[in-house]
Coordinates of C-alpha atoms and ligand atoms in Angstrom, one line a residue:
X1 CA 87.4 120.1 117.1
X2 CA 88.7 117.2 115.2
X3 CA 88.1 117.3 111.4
X4 CA 89.5 114.3 109.6
X5 CA 90.4 113.9 105.9
X6 CA 90.6 110.4 104.5
X7 CA 92.5 110.0 101.2
X8 CA 91.9 106.8 99.2
X9 CA 88.6 106.4 101.2
X10 CA 87.0 104.1 98.7
X11 CA 89.6 101.4 99.0
X12 CA 89.7 98.2 101.1
X13 CA 90.8 99.9 104.4
X14 CA 89.3 103.3 103.6
X15 CA 85.8 102.0 103.3
X16 CA 85.8 100.3 106.6
X17 CA 87.8 102.9 108.7
X18 CA 85.6 105.7 107.3
X19 CA 82.6 104.1 109.0
X20 CA 84.4 103.8 112.3
X21 CA 85.6 107.4 112.2
X22 CA 82.2 108.7 111.3
X23 CA 80.7 106.7 114.2
X24 CA 83.2 108.3 116.6
X25 CA 83.6 111.9 115.2
X26 CA 80.2 112.4 113.3
X27 CA 79.3 112.7 109.6
X28 CA 80.1 116.4 109.5
X29 CA 83.7 115.9 110.7
X30 CA 84.9 113.2 108.4
X31 CA 85.8 114.1 104.8
X32 CA 85.8 111.2 102.5
X33 CA 88.1 111.6 99.5
X34 CA 89.4 109.5 96.6
X35 CA 90.7 109.8 93.1
X36 CA 87.5 108.1 92.0
X37 CA 84.3 110.1 92.5
X38 CA 83.0 109.4 96.0
X39 CA 79.3 109.4 95.9
X40 CA 77.1 111.1 98.5
X41 CA 75.7 107.7 99.6
X42 CA 74.9 108.6 103.2
X43 CA 78.2 107.5 104.5
X44 CA 79.5 111.0 104.9
X45 CA 78.0 114.5 104.3
X46 CA 81.4 115.5 103.0
X47 CA 82.8 113.8 99.9
X48 CA 85.6 115.3 97.7
X49 CA 87.2 114.0 94.6
X50 CA 90.9 114.4 95.4
X51 CA 94.1 113.2 93.6
X52 CA 96.9 113.2 96.1
X53 CA 99.5 113.8 93.4
X54 CA 98.1 117.4 93.0
X55 CA 99.6 119.2 96.1
X56 CA 97.9 122.5 95.3
X57 CA 94.4 121.0 95.3
X58 CA 95.3 118.9 98.4
X59 CA 96.3 122.1 100.3
X60 CA 93.1 123.9 99.1
X61 CA 90.9 121.0 100.4
X62 CA 92.7 120.9 103.8
X63 CA 92.2 124.7 104.2
X64 CA 88.6 124.8 103.0
X65 CA 87.5 121.9 105.2
X66 CA 89.5 123.0 108.3
X67 CA 91.2 119.6 108.5
X68 CA 93.0 118.8 111.7
X69 CA 94.0 115.1 111.1
X70 CA 94.7 113.0 108.0
X71 CA 94.3 109.3 107.3
X72 CA 96.3 108.9 104.1
X73 CA 95.2 105.7 102.5
X74 CA 95.5 106.6 98.8
X75 CA 98.0 104.2 97.3
X76 CA 98.8 101.9 94.4
X77 CA 99.3 98.4 95.8
X78 CA 101.9 95.7 94.9
X79 CA 100.3 93.9 91.9
X80 CA 99.1 97.0 90.2
X81 CA 102.4 98.8 91.0
X82 CA 104.4 96.1 89.3
X83 CA 102.4 96.5 86.2
X84 CA 102.7 100.3 86.3
X85 CA 105.8 101.4 88.2
X86 CA 105.5 105.1 87.2
X87 CA 102.0 105.3 88.6
X88 CA 103.1 103.6 91.8
X89 CA 105.9 106.1 92.2
X90 CA 103.7 109.1 91.5
X91 CA 100.8 108.1 93.8
X92 CA 102.9 106.5 96.6
X93 CA 106.0 108.6 96.7
X94 CA 105.0 112.0 95.3
X95 CA 101.5 111.7 96.8
X96 CA 102.8 111.0 100.3
X97 CA 105.4 113.8 100.0
X98 CA 102.5 116.1 99.2
X99 CA 100.6 114.9 102.3
X100 CA 103.6 115.5 104.6
X101 CA 104.4 118.9 103.1
X102 CA 100.9 120.2 103.2
X103 CA 100.5 118.8 106.8
X104 CA 103.4 120.8 108.0
X105 CA 102.3 123.9 106.1
X106 CA 98.7 123.8 107.4
X107 CA 99.6 122.7 111.0
X108 CA 97.9 119.3 110.9
X109 CA 97.9 117.6 114.3
X110 CA 98.2 113.9 113.3
X111 CA 98.8 112.0 110.1
X112 CA 98.3 108.3 109.7
X113 CA 100.1 106.6 106.9
X114 CA 99.9 102.8 106.6
X115 CA 103.1 101.0 105.5
X116 CA 103.5 97.4 104.5
X117 CA 105.5 94.2 105.0
X118 CA 106.5 94.9 101.4
X119 CA 109.3 97.2 102.8
X120 CA 111.2 93.9 103.4
X121 CA 113.1 92.2 100.6
X122 CA 115.1 89.1 99.8
X123 CA 117.9 90.0 102.1
X124 CA 115.6 90.6 105.1
X125 CA 115.4 87.9 107.8
X126 CA 112.4 85.6 107.0
X127 CA 111.2 84.6 110.4
X128 CA 110.1 86.9 113.3
X129 CA 111.4 89.8 111.3
X130 CA 112.0 92.8 113.6
X131 CA 111.1 96.5 112.9
X132 CA 114.7 97.5 112.5
X133 CA 116.1 95.1 109.9
X134 CA 117.3 95.1 106.4
X135 CA 114.7 96.9 104.2
X136 CA 115.9 96.5 100.6
X137 CA 112.7 95.4 98.6
X138 CA 112.9 94.7 94.9
X139 CA 109.2 95.5 94.1
X140 CA 108.3 99.1 93.1
X141 CA 105.6 99.0 95.8
X142 CA 108.1 98.1 98.5
X143 CA 110.5 100.7 97.3
X144 CA 107.9 103.5 97.6
X145 CA 106.9 102.2 101.0
X146 CA 110.4 102.4 102.3
X147 CA 110.6 105.9 100.8
X148 CA 107.3 106.8 102.7
X149 CA 108.7 105.4 106.0
X150 CA 111.9 107.4 105.7
X151 CA 110.1 110.6 104.7
X152 CA 107.7 110.2 107.6
X153 CA 110.6 109.8 110.1
X154 CA 112.3 112.8 108.5
X155 CA 109.2 115.0 108.8
X156 CA 108.7 113.8 112.4
X157 CA 112.3 114.7 113.4
X158 CA 112.8 117.8 111.3
X159 CA 109.4 119.5 111.6
X160 CA 107.9 117.8 114.7
X161 CA 105.0 116.4 112.6
X162 CA 103.1 113.6 114.4
X163 CA 103.1 110.9 111.7
X164 CA 102.1 107.4 112.7
X165 CA 101.7 104.1 110.8
X166 CA 101.7 100.4 110.8
X167 CA 103.4 97.9 108.5
X168 CA 100.3 95.9 107.6
X169 CA 100.5 92.3 106.6
X170 CA 97.9 90.9 104.2
X171 CA 94.5 92.0 105.3
X172 CA 91.4 89.8 105.0
X173 CA 87.8 91.2 104.8
X174 CA 84.5 90.0 103.3
X175 CA 83.1 93.5 103.2
X176 CA 85.3 95.3 100.7
X177 CA 87.1 92.9 98.4
X178 CA 90.8 93.7 97.7
X179 CA 91.8 94.1 94.0
X180 CA 95.4 94.9 93.6
X181 CA 97.6 93.2 96.3
X182 CA 99.7 90.1 96.4
X183 CA 97.9 88.6 99.5
X184 CA 94.4 89.0 97.9
X185 CA 94.5 85.2 97.1
X186 CA 93.5 84.4 100.7
X187 CA 90.2 86.4 100.5
X188 CA 89.5 84.9 97.0
X189 CA 90.1 81.3 98.3
X190 CA 87.8 81.7 101.3
X191 CA 85.1 83.3 99.1
X192 CA 85.3 80.5 96.4
X193 CA 85.2 77.7 99.1
X194 CA 82.2 79.4 100.8
X195 CA 80.3 79.6 97.5
X196 CA 81.1 75.9 96.7
X197 CA 83.5 76.7 93.8
X198 CA 87.0 75.4 93.1
X199 CA 90.0 77.9 93.2
X200 CA 93.2 78.4 91.2
X201 CA 95.9 80.0 93.3
X202 CA 98.6 82.3 91.9
X203 CA 101.0 81.7 94.8
X204 CA 103.0 78.5 95.5
X205 CA 101.3 76.2 98.0
X206 CA 104.1 76.7 100.6
X207 CA 104.4 80.6 100.3
X208 CA 103.9 81.5 104.0
X209 CA 103.0 85.1 104.7
X210 CA 101.9 87.1 107.8
X211 CA 98.2 88.1 107.7
X212 CA 95.4 89.5 109.9
X213 CA 91.6 89.9 109.9
X214 CA 90.3 93.4 109.1
X215 CA 88.5 94.0 112.4
X216 CA 91.8 93.5 114.2
X217 CA 93.6 95.8 111.6
X218 CA 91.0 98.6 112.1
X219 CA 91.2 98.3 115.9
X220 CA 95.0 98.5 115.7
X221 CA 94.8 101.6 113.5
X222 CA 92.4 103.3 116.0
X223 CA 94.7 102.3 118.9
X224 CA 97.7 103.8 117.3
X225 CA 95.8 106.9 116.3
X226 CA 94.8 107.4 119.9
X227 CA 98.1 106.3 121.5
X228 CA 100.0 108.5 123.9
X229 CA 102.6 110.3 121.6
X230 CA 105.3 110.1 124.3
X231 CA 105.3 106.3 124.2
X232 CA 105.9 106.0 120.4
X233 CA 109.5 105.2 119.5
X234 CA 108.8 104.8 115.8
X235 CA 106.9 106.7 113.1
X236 CA 105.2 104.5 110.5
X237 CA 107.3 101.4 111.0
X238 CA 105.4 99.4 113.5
X239 CA 105.1 95.7 112.6
X240 CA 101.8 93.9 113.3
X241 CA 100.2 90.6 112.3
X242 CA 97.8 88.1 113.9
X243 CA 99.0 84.8 112.3
X244 CA 100.9 83.5 109.3
X245 CA 99.8 80.8 106.9
X246 CA 100.6 79.3 103.4
X247 CA 98.0 78.8 100.7
X248 CA 98.1 75.0 101.4
X249 CA 97.5 75.6 105.2
X250 CA 94.5 77.9 104.3
X251 CA 93.2 75.2 101.9
X252 CA 93.4 72.6 104.7
X253 CA 91.6 75.0 107.1
X254 CA 88.8 75.5 104.5
X255 CA 88.5 71.7 103.9
X256 CA 87.6 71.4 107.6
X257 CA 84.4 73.3 106.8
X258 CA 84.1 72.4 103.0
X259 CA 85.5 68.9 102.6
X260 CA 85.0 68.8 98.8
X261 CA 86.9 72.1 98.2
X262 CA 89.6 71.8 95.5
X263 CA 92.6 74.1 94.9
X264 CA 95.1 74.1 92.0
X265 CA 98.3 76.1 92.0
X266 CA 99.5 78.2 89.0
X267 CA 102.1 80.6 90.5
X268 CA 102.6 83.9 88.6
X269 CA 104.6 87.1 89.0
X270 CA 102.9 87.7 92.4
X271 CA 104.6 84.7 93.8
X272 CA 107.9 86.3 92.9
X273 CA 106.8 89.5 94.7
X274 CA 105.8 87.5 97.8
X275 CA 109.0 85.5 97.8
X276 CA 110.9 88.5 99.2
X277 CA 108.5 89.1 102.1
X278 CA 108.9 87.7 105.6
X279 CA 107.0 84.6 106.8
X280 CA 106.4 86.0 110.2
X281 CA 106.9 89.3 112.1
X282 CA 108.2 90.4 115.4
X283 CA 105.3 92.6 116.7
X284 CA 106.7 93.2 120.2
X285 CA 107.3 97.0 119.6
X286 CA 103.6 97.6 118.8
X287 CA 102.7 95.6 121.9
X288 CA 105.1 97.6 124.1
X289 CA 104.4 101.1 122.7
X290 CA 100.6 101.0 122.1
X291 CA 99.2 97.7 123.5
X292 CA 98.6 95.9 120.2
X293 CA 96.5 92.8 120.7
X294 CA 94.7 91.0 117.9
X295 CA 91.6 89.0 118.8
X296 CA 91.1 86.7 115.8
X297 CA 93.0 83.4 115.3
X298 CA 93.3 81.8 111.9
X299 CA 90.6 79.4 112.8
X300 CA 88.2 82.1 114.0
X301 CA 88.9 84.3 111.0
X302 CA 88.1 81.5 108.5
X303 CA 84.9 80.6 110.4
X304 CA 83.7 84.2 110.5
X305 CA 84.6 85.1 106.9
X306 CA 83.1 81.9 105.4
X307 CA 79.9 82.4 107.4
X308 CA 79.6 86.0 106.2
X309 CA 80.3 85.1 102.5
X310 CA 77.6 82.5 102.7
X311 CA 75.2 85.0 104.3
X312 CA 76.0 87.6 101.7
X313 CA 75.4 85.0 98.9
X314 CA 72.0 84.0 100.2
X315 CA 70.9 87.7 100.4
X316 CA 71.7 88.4 96.7
Ligands
NAD401 N1 94.9 96.0 102.1 C1 96.1 95.4 102.5 O1 96.2 94.1 102.6 C2 97.3 96.2 102.9 C3 98.4 95.6 103.4 C4 99.5 96.4 103.7 C5 99.5 97.8 103.5 N2 98.4 98.4 103.0 C6 98.4 99.8 102.9 O2 97.2 100.4 103.4 C7 96.8 101.6 102.6 C8 95.4 101.4 102.0 O3 95.4 100.2 101.3 P1 94.0 99.6 100.7 O4 94.1 98.1 100.8 O5 92.8 100.3 101.3 O6 94.2 100.0 99.2 P2 93.2 100.0 98.0 O7 93.9 99.7 96.7 O8 92.0 99.1 98.3 O9 92.7 101.5 98.0 C9 93.5 102.6 97.6 C10 92.6 103.7 97.2 O10 93.4 104.8 96.8 C11 92.8 105.4 95.7 N3 93.7 106.1 94.9 C12 94.6 105.7 94.0 N4 95.4 106.7 93.4 C13 95.0 107.8 94.0 C14 95.3 109.1 93.9 N5 96.3 109.6 93.0 N6 94.7 110.1 94.7 C15 93.7 109.7 95.6 N7 93.3 108.4 95.7 C16 93.9 107.5 94.9 C17 92.1 104.3 94.9 O11 91.0 104.8 94.1 C18 91.6 103.4 96.0 O12 90.3 103.7 96.4 C19 97.9 101.7 101.5 O13 98.9 102.6 102.0 C20 98.5 100.3 101.5 O14 99.8 100.3 101.0 C21 97.3 97.6 102.7

C-alpha cells in the first residue's frame, strides 16, 4: 500500500498537490506535514508538525506512519533565502540530506524533490538552456538547489534510491499565493489588474523568465511520479516550462483585458537574483523521458487566472 508523506505541505505547491494525492490515494494514506502547525481542516486525517532539519524526528514520523513515498516540498525560496542564507542552508541543504538519508535507512520507494531554474547562474546559457549546462548560481537558494541535485544523483547511484524531480520555472496560481520567490511578481500583477488596482513591479520591464501555470506543474509532477523508472536518465534535473515572458509582456497581455491597467517599475534585489536565470529552457529531456506536455499558453493562463481572481473577489 502507498503511504505518502508531504513535507512543506502548507506551501504553494504543497497545498495543491496534497489535494490531488488525497484524491488518488485517500485521506488515510497522505500525511500532511509542515514546520507550521498543519490544522486538521478536513484536507487530511493525518497532519504532523515536522521540521525537516530534525533528522531524528523525521525518521520517527516515517516509521510511525509506515511511509512508502515522500514528496519533499519543504524549502526556503529565493527572496527569503537571500535575506537569511543560514536558514536557507539549514532547511534546503541539511533538510534535504536528512530526507535522503532517512529514505535509504527506512527503505522508501520513491522520493520527489523539486529543483528550480535557480540552479543556473550568470555563466549559464540564457536561451533554450539545456539540462546539462553550467550550473554556478550566485544566490544562496540556487547554491542549495545545486547541492540538492548533486546529492539526489549521488543517493540514486550509490544507494539505488529512486529520487525524481523537476527544475520548476516560476509557477503561477490563484489558489495559494506565493510569498517568498523572485517570480511572485507575475501572480501579484495579474491579481492587481483583476482587482482594478495599479501595480509596482520589483523586476525590470524586460526581465524575461520561464514560467508555467500551476495546473500544468501539478500534472507534470504526477506524470514524473508515475513514470517508468527505466526511462528516466536524470534524477531531479528535468527542465520544464510552458512559456517565457517579461513583466512588460505580461503588462501588455493584461491590458488586453484591462485597458486602464498601469504598472510602474522599481527594480530591487530580486531583479539581481533573476538576472542570472535563463530566459527560456530546453525541455526536450522531460518530453522524451516522461512525456511532458503543458496545456496552458500564456494567453490562456492570463485569461483563466484573471477570471478566477475576479470570481474570488466577488465571493468575499
Ligand atoms: N513555487 C515556485 O514558483 C517554485 C519554483 C521553482 C521551484 N520550486 C520548489 O518547489 C518546492 C516547493 O515550493 P513552494 O513554492 O511550495 O514553497 P513555499 O515557500 O510556498 O512552501 C514551502 C513550505 O515549507 C515549509 N517549511 C519551511 N521550513 C521548513 C522546515 N524546516 N521543515 C518543514 N517545513 C518547512 C514552509 O512553512 C512552507 O509551507 C521547493 O523545493 C521550491 O524550491 C518552487
